[in-house]
PDB file of C-alpha atoms in Angstrom:
ATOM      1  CA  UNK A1426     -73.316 -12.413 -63.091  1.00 96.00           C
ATOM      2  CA  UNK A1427     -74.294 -15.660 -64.787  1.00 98.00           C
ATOM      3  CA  UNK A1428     -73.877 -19.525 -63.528  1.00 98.00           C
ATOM      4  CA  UNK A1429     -74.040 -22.049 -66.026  1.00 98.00           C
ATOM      5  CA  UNK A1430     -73.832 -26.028 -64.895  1.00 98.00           C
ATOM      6  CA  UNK A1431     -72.388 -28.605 -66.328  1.00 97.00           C
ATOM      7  CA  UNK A1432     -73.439 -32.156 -65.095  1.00 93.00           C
ATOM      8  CA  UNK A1433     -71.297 -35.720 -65.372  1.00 87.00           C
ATOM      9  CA  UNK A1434     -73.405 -38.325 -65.652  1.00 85.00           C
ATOM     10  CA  UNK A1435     -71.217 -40.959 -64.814  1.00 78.00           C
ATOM     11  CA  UNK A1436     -69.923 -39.087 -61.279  1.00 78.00           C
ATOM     12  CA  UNK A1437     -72.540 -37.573 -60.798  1.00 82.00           C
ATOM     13  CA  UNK A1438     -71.254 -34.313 -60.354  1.00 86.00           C
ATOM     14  CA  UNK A1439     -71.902 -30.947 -61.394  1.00 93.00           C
ATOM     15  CA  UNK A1440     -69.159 -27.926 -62.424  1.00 95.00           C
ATOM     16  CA  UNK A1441     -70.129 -24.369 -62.761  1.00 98.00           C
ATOM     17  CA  UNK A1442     -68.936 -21.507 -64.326  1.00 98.00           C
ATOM     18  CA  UNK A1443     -69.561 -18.136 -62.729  1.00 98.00           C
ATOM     19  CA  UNK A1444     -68.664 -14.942 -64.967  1.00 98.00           C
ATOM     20  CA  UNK A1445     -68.955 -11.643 -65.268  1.00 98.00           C
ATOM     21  CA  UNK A1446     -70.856 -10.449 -67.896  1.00 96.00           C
ATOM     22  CA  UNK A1447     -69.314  -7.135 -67.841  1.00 97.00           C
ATOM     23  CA  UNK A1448     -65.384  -8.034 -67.606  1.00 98.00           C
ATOM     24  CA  UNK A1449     -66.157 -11.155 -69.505  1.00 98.00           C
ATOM     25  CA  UNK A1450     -64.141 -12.838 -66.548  1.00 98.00           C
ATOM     26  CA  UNK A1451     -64.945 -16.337 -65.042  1.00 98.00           C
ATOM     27  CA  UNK A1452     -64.336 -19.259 -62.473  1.00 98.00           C
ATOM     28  CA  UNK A1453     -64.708 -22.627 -63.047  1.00 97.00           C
ATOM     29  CA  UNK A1454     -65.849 -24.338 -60.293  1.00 96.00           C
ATOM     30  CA  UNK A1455     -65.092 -28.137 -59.565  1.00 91.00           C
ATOM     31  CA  UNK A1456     -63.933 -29.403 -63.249  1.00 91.00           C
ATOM     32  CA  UNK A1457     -64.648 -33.371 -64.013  1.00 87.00           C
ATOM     33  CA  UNK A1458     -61.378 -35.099 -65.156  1.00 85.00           C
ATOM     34  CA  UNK A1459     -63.398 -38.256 -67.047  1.00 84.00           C
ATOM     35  CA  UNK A1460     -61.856 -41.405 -65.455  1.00 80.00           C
ATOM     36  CA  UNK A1461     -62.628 -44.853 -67.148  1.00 79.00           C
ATOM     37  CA  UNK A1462     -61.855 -47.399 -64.591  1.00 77.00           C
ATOM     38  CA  UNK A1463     -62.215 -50.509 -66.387  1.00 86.00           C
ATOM     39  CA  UNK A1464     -59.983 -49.222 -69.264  1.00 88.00           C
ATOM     40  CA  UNK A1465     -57.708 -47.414 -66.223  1.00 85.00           C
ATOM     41  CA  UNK A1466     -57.963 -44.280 -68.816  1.00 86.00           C
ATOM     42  CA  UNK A1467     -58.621 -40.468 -68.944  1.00 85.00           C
ATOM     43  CA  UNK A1468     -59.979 -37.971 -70.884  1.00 88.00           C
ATOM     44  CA  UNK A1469     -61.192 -34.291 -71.196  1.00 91.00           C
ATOM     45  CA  UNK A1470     -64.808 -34.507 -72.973  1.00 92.00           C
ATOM     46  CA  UNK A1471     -66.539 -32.812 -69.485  1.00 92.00           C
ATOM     47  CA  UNK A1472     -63.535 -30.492 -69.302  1.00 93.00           C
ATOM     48  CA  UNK A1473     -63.594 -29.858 -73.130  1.00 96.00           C
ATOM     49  CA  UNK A1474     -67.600 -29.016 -72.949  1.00 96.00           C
ATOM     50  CA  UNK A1475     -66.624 -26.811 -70.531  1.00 97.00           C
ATOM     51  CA  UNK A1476     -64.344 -25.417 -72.426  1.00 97.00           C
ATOM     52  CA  UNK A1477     -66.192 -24.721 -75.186  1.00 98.00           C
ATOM     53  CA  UNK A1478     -68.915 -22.695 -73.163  1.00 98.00           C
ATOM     54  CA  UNK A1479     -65.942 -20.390 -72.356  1.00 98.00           C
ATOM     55  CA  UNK A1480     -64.743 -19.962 -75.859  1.00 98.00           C
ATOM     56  CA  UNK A1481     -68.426 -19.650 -77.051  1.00 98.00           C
ATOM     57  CA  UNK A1482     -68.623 -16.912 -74.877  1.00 98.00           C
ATOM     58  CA  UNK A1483     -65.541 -15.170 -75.004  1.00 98.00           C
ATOM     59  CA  UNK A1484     -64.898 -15.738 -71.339  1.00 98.00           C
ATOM     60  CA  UNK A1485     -61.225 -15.309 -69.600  1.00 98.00           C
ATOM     61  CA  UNK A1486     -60.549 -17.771 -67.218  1.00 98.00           C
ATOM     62  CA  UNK A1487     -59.236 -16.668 -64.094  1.00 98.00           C
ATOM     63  CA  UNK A1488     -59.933 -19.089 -61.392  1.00 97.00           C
ATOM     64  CA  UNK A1489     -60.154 -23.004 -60.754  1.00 95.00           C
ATOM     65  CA  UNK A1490     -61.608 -23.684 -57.521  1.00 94.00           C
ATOM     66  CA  UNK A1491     -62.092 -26.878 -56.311  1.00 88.00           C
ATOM     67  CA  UNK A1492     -64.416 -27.015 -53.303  1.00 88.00           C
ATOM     68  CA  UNK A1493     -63.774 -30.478 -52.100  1.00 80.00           C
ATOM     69  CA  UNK A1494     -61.502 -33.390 -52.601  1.00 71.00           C
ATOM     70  CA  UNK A1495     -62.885 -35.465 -55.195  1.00 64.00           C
ATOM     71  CA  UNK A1496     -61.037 -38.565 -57.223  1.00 60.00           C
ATOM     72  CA  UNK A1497     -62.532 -36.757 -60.602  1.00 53.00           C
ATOM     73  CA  UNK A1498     -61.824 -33.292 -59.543  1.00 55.00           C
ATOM     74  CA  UNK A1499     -58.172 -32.777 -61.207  1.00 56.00           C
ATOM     75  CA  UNK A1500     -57.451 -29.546 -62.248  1.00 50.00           C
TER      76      UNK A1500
END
């Protein structure tokens, strides 16, 4: 099993992604929807990094869990 953490600096939050190094499966744990509230926009640069980690290492995603309510937390 490894955990790897991502951390938003501007929430201050942290996602993980837990695999399996053996089925090559993994969850992602509390993705960061990046929120710009002066502009009122979105983007996906956390989610993207993410995203990348799980390409880089030919992961299969088979859960989103989201362990709390959270305004950046959109899956």
């Amino acid at each position: 099993m490894r955990i790897q953490h991502f951390f938003d600096n501007d929430t201050a939050t942290f996602t993980y992604v837990v695999s399996d190094d053996t089925s090559k499966k993994c969850a992602i744990i509390d993705p960061v929807l990046d929120y710009d509230m002066f502009a009122g926009k979105t983007s996906t640069v956390s989610a993207d990094r993410v995203m990348a980690y799980v390409k880089s290492h030919d992961l299969s995603v088979v859960w989103i869990l989201e362990t709390h309510a959270h305004a950046d937390h959109v899956t």
